[in-house]
mmCIF file of C-alpha atoms in Angstrom:
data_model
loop_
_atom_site.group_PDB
_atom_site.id
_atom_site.type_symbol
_atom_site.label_atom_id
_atom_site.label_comp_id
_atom_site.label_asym_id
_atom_site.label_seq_id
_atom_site.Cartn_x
_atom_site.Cartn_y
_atom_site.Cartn_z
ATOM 1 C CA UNK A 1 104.467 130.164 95.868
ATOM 2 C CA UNK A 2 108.045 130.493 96.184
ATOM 3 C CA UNK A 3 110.517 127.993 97.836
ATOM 4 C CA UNK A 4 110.926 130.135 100.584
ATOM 5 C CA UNK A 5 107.570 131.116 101.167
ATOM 6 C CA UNK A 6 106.754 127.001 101.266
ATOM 7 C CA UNK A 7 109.376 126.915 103.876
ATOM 8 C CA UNK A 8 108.033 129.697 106.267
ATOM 9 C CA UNK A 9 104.194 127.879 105.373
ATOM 10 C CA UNK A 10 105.558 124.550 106.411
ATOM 11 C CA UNK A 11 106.841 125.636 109.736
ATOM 12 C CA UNK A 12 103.760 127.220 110.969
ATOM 13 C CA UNK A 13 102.091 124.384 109.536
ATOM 14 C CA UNK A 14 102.377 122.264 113.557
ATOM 15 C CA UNK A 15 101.214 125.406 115.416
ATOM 16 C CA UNK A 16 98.378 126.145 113.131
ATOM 17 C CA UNK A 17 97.246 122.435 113.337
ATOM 18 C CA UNK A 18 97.583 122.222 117.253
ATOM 19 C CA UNK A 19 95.719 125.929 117.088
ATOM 20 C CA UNK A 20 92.509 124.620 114.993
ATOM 21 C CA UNK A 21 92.397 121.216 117.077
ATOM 22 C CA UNK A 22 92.671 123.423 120.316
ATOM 23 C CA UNK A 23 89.423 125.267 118.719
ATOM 24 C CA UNK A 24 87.882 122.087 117.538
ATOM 25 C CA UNK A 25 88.249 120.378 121.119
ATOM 26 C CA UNK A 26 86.605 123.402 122.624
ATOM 27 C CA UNK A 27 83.802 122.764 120.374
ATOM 28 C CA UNK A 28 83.404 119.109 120.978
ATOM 29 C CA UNK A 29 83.457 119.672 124.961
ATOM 30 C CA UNK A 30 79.718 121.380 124.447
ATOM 31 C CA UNK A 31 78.628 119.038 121.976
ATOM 32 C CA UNK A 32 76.251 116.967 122.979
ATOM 33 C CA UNK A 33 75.442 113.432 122.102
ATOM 34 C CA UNK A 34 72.747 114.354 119.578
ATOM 35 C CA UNK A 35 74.660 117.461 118.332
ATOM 36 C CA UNK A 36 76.337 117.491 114.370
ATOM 37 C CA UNK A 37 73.634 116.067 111.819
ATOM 38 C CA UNK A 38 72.311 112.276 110.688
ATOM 39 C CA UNK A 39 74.190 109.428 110.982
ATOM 40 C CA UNK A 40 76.274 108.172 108.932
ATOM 41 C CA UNK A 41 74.558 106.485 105.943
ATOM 42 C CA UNK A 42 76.008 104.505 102.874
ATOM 43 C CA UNK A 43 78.688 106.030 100.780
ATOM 44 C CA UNK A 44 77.928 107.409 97.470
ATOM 45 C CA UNK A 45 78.995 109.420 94.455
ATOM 46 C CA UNK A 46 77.421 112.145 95.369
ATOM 47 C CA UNK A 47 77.864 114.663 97.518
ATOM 48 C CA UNK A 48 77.102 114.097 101.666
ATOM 49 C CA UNK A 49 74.535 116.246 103.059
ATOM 50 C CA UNK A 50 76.161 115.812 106.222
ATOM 51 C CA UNK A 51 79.369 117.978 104.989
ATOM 52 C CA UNK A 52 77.611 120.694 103.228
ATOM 53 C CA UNK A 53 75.911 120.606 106.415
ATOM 54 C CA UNK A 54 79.130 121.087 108.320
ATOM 55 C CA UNK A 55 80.056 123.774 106.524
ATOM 56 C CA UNK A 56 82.630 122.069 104.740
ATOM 57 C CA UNK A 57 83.863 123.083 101.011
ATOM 58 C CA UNK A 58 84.028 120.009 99.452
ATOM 59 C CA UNK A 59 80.440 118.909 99.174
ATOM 60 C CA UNK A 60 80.364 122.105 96.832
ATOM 61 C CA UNK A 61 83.910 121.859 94.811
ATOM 62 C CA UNK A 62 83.964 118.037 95.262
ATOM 63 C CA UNK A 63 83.744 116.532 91.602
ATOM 64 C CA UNK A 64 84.912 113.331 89.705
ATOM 65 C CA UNK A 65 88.028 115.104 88.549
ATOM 66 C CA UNK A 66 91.509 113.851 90.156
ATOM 67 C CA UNK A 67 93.049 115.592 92.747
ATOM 68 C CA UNK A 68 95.008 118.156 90.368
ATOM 69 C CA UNK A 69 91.738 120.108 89.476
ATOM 70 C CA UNK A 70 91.988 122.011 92.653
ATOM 71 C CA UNK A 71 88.656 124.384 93.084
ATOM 72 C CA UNK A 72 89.509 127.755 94.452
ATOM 73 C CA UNK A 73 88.775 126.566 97.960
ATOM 74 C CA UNK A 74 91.917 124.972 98.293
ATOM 75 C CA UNK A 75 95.928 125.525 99.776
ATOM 76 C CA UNK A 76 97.130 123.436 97.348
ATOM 77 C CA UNK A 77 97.256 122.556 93.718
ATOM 78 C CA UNK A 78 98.790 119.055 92.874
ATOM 79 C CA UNK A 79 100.613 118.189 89.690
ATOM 80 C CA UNK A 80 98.438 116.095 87.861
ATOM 81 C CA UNK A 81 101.085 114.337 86.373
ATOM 82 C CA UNK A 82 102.333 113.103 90.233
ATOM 83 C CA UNK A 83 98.938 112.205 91.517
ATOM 84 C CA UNK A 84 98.482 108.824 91.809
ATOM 85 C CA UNK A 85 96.249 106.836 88.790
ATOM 86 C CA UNK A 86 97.337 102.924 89.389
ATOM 87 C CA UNK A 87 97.360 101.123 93.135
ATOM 88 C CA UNK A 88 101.245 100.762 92.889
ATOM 89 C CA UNK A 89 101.579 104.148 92.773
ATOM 90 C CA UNK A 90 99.137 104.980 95.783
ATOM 91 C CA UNK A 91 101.069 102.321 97.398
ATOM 92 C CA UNK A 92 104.262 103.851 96.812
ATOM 93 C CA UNK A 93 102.967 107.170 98.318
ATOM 94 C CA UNK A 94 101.175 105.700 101.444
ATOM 95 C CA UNK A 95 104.585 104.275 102.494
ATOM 96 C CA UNK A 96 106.496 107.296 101.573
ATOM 97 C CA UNK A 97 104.322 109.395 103.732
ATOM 98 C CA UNK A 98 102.806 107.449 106.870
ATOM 99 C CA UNK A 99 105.176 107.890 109.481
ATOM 100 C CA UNK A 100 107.557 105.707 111.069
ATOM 101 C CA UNK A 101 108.395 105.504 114.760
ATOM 102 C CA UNK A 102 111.284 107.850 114.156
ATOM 103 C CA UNK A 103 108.673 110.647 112.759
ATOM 104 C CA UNK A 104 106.812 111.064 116.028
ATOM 105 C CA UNK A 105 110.159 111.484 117.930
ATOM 106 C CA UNK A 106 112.333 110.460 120.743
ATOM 107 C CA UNK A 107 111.353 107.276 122.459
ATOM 108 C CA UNK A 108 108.554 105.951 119.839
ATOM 109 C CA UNK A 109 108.994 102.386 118.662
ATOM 110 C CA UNK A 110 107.028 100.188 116.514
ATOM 111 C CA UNK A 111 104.274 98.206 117.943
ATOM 112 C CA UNK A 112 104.246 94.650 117.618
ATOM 113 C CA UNK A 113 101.887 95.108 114.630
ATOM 114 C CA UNK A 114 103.984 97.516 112.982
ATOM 115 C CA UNK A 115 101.601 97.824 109.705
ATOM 116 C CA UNK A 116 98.527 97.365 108.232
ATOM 117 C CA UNK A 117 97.916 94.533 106.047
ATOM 118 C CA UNK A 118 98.481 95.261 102.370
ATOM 119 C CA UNK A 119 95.168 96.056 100.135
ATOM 120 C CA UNK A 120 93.205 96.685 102.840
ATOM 121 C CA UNK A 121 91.568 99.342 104.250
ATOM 122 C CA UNK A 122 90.073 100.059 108.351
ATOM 123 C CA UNK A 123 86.433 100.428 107.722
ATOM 124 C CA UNK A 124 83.415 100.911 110.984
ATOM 125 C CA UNK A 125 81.239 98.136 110.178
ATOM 126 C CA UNK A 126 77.201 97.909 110.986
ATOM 127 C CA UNK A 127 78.339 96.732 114.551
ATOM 128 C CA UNK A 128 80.722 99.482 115.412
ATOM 129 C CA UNK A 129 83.646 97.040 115.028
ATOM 130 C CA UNK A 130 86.372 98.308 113.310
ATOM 131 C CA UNK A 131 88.022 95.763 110.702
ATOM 132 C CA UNK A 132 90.028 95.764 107.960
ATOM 133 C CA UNK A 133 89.043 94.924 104.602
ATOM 134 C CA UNK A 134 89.654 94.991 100.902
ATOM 135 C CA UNK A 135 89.942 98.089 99.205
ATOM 136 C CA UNK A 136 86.426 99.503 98.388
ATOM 137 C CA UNK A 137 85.730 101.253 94.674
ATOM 138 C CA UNK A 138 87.643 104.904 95.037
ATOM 139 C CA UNK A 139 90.234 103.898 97.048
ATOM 140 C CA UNK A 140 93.513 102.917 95.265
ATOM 141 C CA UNK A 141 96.029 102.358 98.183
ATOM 142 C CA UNK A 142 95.866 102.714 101.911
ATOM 143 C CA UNK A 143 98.477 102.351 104.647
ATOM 144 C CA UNK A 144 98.322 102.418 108.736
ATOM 145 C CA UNK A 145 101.359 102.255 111.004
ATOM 146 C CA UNK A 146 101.418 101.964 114.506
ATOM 147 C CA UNK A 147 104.092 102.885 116.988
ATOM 148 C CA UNK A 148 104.053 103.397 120.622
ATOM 149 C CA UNK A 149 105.901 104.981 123.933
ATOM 150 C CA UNK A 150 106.631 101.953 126.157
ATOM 151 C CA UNK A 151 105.522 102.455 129.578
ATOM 152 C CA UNK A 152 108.098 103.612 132.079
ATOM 153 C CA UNK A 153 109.179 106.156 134.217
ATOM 154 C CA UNK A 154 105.861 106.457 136.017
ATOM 155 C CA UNK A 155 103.614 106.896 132.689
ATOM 156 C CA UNK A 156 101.735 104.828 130.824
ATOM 157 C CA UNK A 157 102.345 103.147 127.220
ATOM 158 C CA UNK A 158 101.286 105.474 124.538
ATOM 159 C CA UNK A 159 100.169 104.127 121.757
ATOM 160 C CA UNK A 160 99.921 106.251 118.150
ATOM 161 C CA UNK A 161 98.990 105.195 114.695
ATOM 162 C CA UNK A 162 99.543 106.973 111.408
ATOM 163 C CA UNK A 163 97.181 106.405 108.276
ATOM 164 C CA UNK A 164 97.119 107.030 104.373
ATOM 165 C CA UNK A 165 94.448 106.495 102.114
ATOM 166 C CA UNK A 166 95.010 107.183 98.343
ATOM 167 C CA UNK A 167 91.545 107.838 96.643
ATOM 168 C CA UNK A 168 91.245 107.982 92.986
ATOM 169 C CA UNK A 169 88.637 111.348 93.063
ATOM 170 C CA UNK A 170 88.227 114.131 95.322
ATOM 171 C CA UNK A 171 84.924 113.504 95.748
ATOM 172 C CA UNK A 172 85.935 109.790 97.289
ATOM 173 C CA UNK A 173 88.734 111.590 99.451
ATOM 174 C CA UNK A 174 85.727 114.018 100.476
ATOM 175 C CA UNK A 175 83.405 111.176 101.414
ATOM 176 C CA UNK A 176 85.301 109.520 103.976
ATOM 177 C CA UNK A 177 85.756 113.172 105.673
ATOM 178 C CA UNK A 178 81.460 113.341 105.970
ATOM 179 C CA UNK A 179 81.591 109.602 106.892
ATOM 180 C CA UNK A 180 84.598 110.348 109.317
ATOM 181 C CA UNK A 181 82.635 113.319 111.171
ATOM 182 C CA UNK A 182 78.803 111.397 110.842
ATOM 183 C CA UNK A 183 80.502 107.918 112.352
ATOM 184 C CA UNK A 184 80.588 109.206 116.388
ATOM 185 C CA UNK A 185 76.389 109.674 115.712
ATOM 186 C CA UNK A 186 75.892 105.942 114.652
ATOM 187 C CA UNK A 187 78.605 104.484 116.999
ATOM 188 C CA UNK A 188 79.086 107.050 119.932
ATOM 189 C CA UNK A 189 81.029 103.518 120.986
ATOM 190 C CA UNK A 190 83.409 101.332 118.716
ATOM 191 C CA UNK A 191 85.599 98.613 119.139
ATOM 192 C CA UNK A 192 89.054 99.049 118.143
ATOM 193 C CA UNK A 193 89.892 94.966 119.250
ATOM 194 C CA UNK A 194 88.599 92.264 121.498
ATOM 195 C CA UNK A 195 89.660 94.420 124.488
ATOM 196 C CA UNK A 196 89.795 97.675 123.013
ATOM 197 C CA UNK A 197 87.087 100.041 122.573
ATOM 198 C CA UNK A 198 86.301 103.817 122.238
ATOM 199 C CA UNK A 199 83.656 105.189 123.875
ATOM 200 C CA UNK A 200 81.563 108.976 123.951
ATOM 201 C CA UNK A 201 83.207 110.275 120.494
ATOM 202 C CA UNK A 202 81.671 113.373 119.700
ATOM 203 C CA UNK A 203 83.336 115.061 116.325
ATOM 204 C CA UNK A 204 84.131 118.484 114.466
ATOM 205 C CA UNK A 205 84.594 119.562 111.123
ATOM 206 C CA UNK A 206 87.053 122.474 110.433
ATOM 207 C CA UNK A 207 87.057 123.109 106.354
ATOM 208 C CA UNK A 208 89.870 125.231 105.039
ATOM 209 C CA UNK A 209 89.608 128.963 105.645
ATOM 210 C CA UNK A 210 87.578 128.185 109.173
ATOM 211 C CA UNK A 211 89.707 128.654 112.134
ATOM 212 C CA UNK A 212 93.268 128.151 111.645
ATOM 213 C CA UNK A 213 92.322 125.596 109.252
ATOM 214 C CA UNK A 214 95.087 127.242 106.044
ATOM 215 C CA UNK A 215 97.273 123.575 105.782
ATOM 216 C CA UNK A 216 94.372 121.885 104.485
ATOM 217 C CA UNK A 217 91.074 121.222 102.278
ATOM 218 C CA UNK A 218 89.330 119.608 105.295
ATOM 219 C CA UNK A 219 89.908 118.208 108.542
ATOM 220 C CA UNK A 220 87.645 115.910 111.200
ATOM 221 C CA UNK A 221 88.964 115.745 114.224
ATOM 222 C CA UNK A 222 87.045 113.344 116.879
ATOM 223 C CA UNK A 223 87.580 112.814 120.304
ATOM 224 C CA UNK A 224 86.384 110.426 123.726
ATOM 225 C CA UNK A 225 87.887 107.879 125.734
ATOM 226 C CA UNK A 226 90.222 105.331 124.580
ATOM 227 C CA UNK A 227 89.115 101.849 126.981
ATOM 228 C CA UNK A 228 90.775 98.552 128.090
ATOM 229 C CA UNK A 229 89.606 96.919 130.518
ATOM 230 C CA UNK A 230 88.685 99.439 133.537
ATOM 231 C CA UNK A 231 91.756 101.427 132.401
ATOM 232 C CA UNK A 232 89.923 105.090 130.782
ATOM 233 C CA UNK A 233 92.149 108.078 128.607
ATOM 234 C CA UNK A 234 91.598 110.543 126.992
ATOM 235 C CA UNK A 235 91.431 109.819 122.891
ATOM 236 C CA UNK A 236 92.259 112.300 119.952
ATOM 237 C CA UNK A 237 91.696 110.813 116.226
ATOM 238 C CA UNK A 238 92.807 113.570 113.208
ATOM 239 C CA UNK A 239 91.519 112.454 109.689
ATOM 240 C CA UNK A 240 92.818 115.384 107.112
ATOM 241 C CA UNK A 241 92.510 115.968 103.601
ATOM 242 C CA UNK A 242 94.609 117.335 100.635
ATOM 243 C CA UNK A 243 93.250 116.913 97.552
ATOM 244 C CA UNK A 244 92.834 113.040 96.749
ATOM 245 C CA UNK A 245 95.052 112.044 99.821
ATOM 246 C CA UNK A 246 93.410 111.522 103.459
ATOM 247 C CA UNK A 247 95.907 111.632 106.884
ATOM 248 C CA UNK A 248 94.032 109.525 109.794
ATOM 249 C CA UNK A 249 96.098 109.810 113.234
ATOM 250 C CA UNK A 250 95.142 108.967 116.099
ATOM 251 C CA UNK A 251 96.568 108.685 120.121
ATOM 252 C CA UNK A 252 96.066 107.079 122.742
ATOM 253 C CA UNK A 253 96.476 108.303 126.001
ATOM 254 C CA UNK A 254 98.005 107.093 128.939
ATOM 255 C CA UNK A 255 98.865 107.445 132.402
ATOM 256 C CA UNK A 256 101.727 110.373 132.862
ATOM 257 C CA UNK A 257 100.436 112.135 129.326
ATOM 258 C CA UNK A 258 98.510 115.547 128.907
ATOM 259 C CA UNK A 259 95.762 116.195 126.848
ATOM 260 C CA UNK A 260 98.358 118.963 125.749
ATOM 261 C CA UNK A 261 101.180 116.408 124.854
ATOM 262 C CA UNK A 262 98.522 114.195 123.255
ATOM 263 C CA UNK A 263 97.159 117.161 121.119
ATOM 264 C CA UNK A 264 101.538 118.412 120.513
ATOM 265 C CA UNK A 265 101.764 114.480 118.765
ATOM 266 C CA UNK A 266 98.953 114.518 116.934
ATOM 267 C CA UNK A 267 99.278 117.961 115.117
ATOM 268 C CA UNK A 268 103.070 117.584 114.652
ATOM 269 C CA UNK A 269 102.308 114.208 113.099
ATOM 270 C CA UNK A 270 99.516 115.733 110.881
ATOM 271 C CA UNK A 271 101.725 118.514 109.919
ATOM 272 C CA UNK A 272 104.673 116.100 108.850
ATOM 273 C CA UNK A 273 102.523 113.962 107.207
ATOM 274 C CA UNK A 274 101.142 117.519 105.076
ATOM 275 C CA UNK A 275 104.497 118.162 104.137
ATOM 276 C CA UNK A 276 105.521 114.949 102.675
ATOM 277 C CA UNK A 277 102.052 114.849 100.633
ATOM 278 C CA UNK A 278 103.264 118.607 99.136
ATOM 279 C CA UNK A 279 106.754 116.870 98.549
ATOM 280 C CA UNK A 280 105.685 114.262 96.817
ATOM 281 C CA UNK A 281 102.327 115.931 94.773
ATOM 282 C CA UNK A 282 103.561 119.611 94.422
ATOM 283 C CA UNK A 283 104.545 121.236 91.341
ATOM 284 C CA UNK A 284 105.961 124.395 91.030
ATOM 285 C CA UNK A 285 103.412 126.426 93.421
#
């Protein structure tokens, strides 16, 4: 792949992303409850039912190879010599491509927990309580940062986070996609903090070459209603893969914001966050 042809990729990269989450919502709006496969069960090294299941690629080119032994099913071929081996080097890449306030746009800031803490990791728990805890076996660096919209002008406070996990195998990187898109069957509703919960997620799997899926080896993209208090919006939550590297985002809604604007974050964010993981992994393609 030539420069330029990375270039013209790169810029359909936010349509094609809003395009396959557009598809993917329309999917999820007649699932029901009980649609998808099993829930969610412990993590292993082999490969998840669930995704072959879903259709998804990686339960059949997922191995314990790193992430430069693309299989054919894939848009992108890392150099092995750039993919990450050691946690200071998954570190380094986490922070170099979660995204800032300034990477969503005009008007984000950070929130007043601007990051995650370091060597942890945001795992669902038997309760449905998202926590953070140390990093697990496969995972060698992970990353969240939040930002947010202040309320004003009539709308709401919209609140955004950005994610990267470094796993040491595809096959790990693979796992937490089946785990991502079995999750909304144990826990149709999880809580996010004392006051925060999410409630009636229903999720969709769109491996690469389905849809307008051509940015990426897999992507799970869940949606329902973000609570606090009485206050109910709508609730978008992207987790994409590339090779050993997985993208969470997720949005918030809020009064003033479209489902439209909420999707227009989201895939720009995903797309951004794409491109750096090509910048920083990519040989000469």
């Amino acid at each position: 792949m030539s420069n330029g042809n990375t270039v013209v990729h790169r810029s359909n990269w936010p349509w094609r992303v809003a395009a396959s989450v557009a598809a993917a919502t329309v999917v999820l709006g007649g699932c029901s409850s009980e649609s998808g496969g099993k829930a969610a069960g412990p993590s292993s090294s082999a490969p998840s039912k669930s995704a072959a299941a879903s259709g998804s690629p990686s339960a059949a080119a997922s191995t314990s190879s790193p992430g430069g032994d693309a299989s054919p099913g894939t848009p992108f071929k890392a150099d092995p010599a750039k993919v990450p081996g050691t946690k200071s080097r998954a570190k380094a890449l986490a922070a170099a491509v979660a995204l800032k306030p300034q990477g969503w746009g005009a008007g984000f800031r950070a929130q007043q927990q601007a990051v995650s803490t370091p060597g942890t990791v945001a795992l669902l728990d038997e309760q449905c309580r998202w926590e953070r805890r140390a990093l697990p076996k496969g995972v060698l660096g992970s990353l969240s940062r939040y930002s947010e919209i202040p309320a004003a002008g009539g709308k709401g406070e919209l609140k955004v986070s950005a994610a990267v996990t470094v796993h040491t195998t595809v096959r790990e990187a693979d796992e937490q996609l089946a785990t991502t898109l079995e999750e909304p069957l144990r826990c149709r509703q999880q809580q996010v903090r004392t006051d925060e919960w999410i409630s009636g997620l229903i999720s969709n799997a769109t491996p690469y070459g389905q849809g307008n899926n051509t940015y990426s080896d897999d992507q799970v993209v869940e949606m329902g209603k973000y609570l606090t208090g009485k206050h109910e919006q709508t609730y978008y939550w992207y987790v994409t893969r590339l090779g050993t590297v997985t993208l969470a985002v997720s949005v918030k809604g809020a009064k003033g914001y479209s489902d439209g604007e909420l999707i227009k974050y989201a895939s720009n964010a995903t797309a951004t966050m794409l491109s750096r993981v090509e910048s920083e992994l990519g040989g000469d393609n």
